[in-house]
Coordinates of C-alpha atoms in Angstrom, one line a residue:
M1 CA -12.9 -4.5 29.4
M2 CA -9.1 -5.5 29.1
L3 CA -8.3 -6.2 25.5
T4 CA -6.3 -9.4 24.6
R5 CA -3.4 -9.3 22.1
E6 CA -5.7 -11.0 19.5
Q7 CA -8.3 -8.4 19.8
I8 CA -5.9 -5.5 19.5
L9 CA -4.3 -7.0 16.5
A10 CA -7.5 -7.9 14.9
A11 CA -9.1 -4.4 15.4
A12 CA -9.8 -2.4 12.1
D13 CA -8.4 0.9 13.4
L14 CA -7.3 2.6 10.2
P15 CA -9.6 5.5 9.2
Q16 CA -11.4 5.3 5.8
K17 CA -13.1 7.8 3.7
V18 CA -15.1 7.0 0.4
I19 CA -14.5 9.7 -2.2
D20 CA -16.7 10.4 -5.2
V21 CA -14.5 10.7 -8.4
P22 CA -17.0 11.6 -11.1
E23 CA -14.0 11.9 -13.7
W24 CA -13.5 8.2 -13.1
G25 CA -17.2 7.3 -12.9
G26 CA -17.5 6.1 -9.4
E27 CA -15.9 6.2 -5.9
V28 CA -12.7 5.3 -4.2
T29 CA -11.9 4.2 -0.7
I30 CA -9.0 6.1 0.8
T31 CA -7.6 4.3 3.9
G32 CA -5.1 5.7 6.4
L33 CA -1.7 4.6 6.4
S34 CA -0.5 2.0 9.1
V35 CA 2.6 2.7 11.2
R36 CA 4.7 0.8 8.8
G37 CA 3.1 2.5 5.7
R38 CA 3.7 5.8 7.2
A39 CA 7.3 5.1 7.9
E40 CA 7.9 3.7 4.4
Y41 CA 6.2 6.8 2.9
I42 CA 8.2 9.3 5.0
A43 CA 11.4 7.4 4.2
E44 CA 10.6 7.4 0.3
M45 CA 9.7 11.0 0.5
S46 CA 13.0 11.9 2.1
V47 CA 15.0 10.2 -0.5
L48 CA 12.9 11.7 -3.3
S49 CA 13.5 15.1 -1.8
H50 CA 17.3 14.8 -2.3
Q51 CA 17.2 13.4 -5.8
E52 CA 17.8 15.3 -9.0
G53 CA 14.8 16.5 -10.8
G54 CA 13.7 19.6 -8.8
A55 CA 10.7 20.3 -6.6
V56 CA 8.0 19.9 -9.2
R57 CA 9.1 16.3 -9.9
G58 CA 9.3 15.6 -6.1
M59 CA 5.7 17.0 -5.4
A60 CA 4.3 14.9 -8.1
N61 CA 5.8 11.8 -6.8
V62 CA 4.7 12.8 -3.2
Q63 CA 1.2 12.8 -4.4
L64 CA 1.3 9.9 -6.6
R65 CA 3.0 7.7 -4.0
L66 CA 0.5 8.7 -1.3
I67 CA -2.4 7.9 -3.7
A68 CA -1.0 4.4 -4.6
M69 CA -0.6 3.5 -1.0
S70 CA -3.9 5.0 0.2
I71 CA -6.6 3.8 -2.5
T72 CA -7.8 0.6 -1.2
D73 CA -10.7 -1.9 -1.4
P74 CA -13.1 -1.5 1.4
A75 CA -11.3 -4.1 3.4
G76 CA -8.2 -1.9 3.4
T77 CA -6.3 -3.8 0.8
P78 CA -4.3 -1.5 -1.5
L79 CA -5.4 -1.5 -5.1
F80 CA -2.0 -0.2 -6.5
T81 CA 1.7 -1.2 -6.0
P82 CA 4.7 1.0 -6.1
D83 CA 5.1 -0.2 -9.8
D84 CA 1.7 1.6 -10.5
V85 CA 3.0 5.1 -9.5
E86 CA 4.1 5.6 -13.2
A87 CA 0.8 4.5 -14.6
L88 CA -1.0 7.1 -12.1
A89 CA 1.3 9.8 -13.5
G90 CA -0.9 9.8 -16.5
K91 CA -4.1 10.6 -14.7
S92 CA -5.7 14.1 -14.3
P93 CA -3.6 16.3 -12.0
E94 CA -6.9 17.7 -10.5
V95 CA -8.1 14.3 -9.5
I96 CA -4.7 13.1 -8.2
G97 CA -4.3 16.5 -6.3
R98 CA -7.9 16.1 -4.8
L99 CA -7.3 12.6 -3.7
A100 CA -3.8 13.4 -2.4
D101 CA -5.4 16.3 -0.4
E102 CA -8.0 13.8 1.2
A103 CA -5.3 11.3 2.0
T104 CA -3.1 13.9 3.5
L105 CA -6.1 15.0 5.8
L106 CA -7.0 11.5 6.7
N107 CA -3.4 10.7 7.7
K108 CA -3.2 14.0 9.6
F109 CA 0.0 15.0 7.7
V110 CA -1.2 18.6 7.8
V111 CA -1.8 18.7 11.5
A112 CA 1.6 17.2 12.0
A113 CA 3.2 19.8 9.7
V114 CA 1.3 22.7 11.4
E115 CA 2.4 21.5 15.0
A116 CA 5.9 21.2 13.8
D117 CA 6.0 24.6 12.3
A118 CA 4.3 26.0 15.5
K119 CA 7.2 24.5 17.6
N120 CA 9.9 26.3 15.5

């Protein structure tokens, strides 16, 4: 079957995973980033990596920004905006780290990093 433009654009093709977060008393939906979202995230992380504040501050921002972009409602609409990153910084580092790990795997950032390292 040949797909039409409308069918392609209407397809819900971003991966999702529901994660239990007992510390928060429920579950969250992690949705994979779109091409646009991935490009924005990578661009932001590139800027952050060159700012003052060291690797620790940068790593925290990497995780927090990924979480803010990835936690969605079941329809894939983000629950957070870039303005919420600071509020998320007050949450448990274990929870944020666990959710960031899940989002990293869902977006295949780990696979891309391993493949790039193998080429070098």
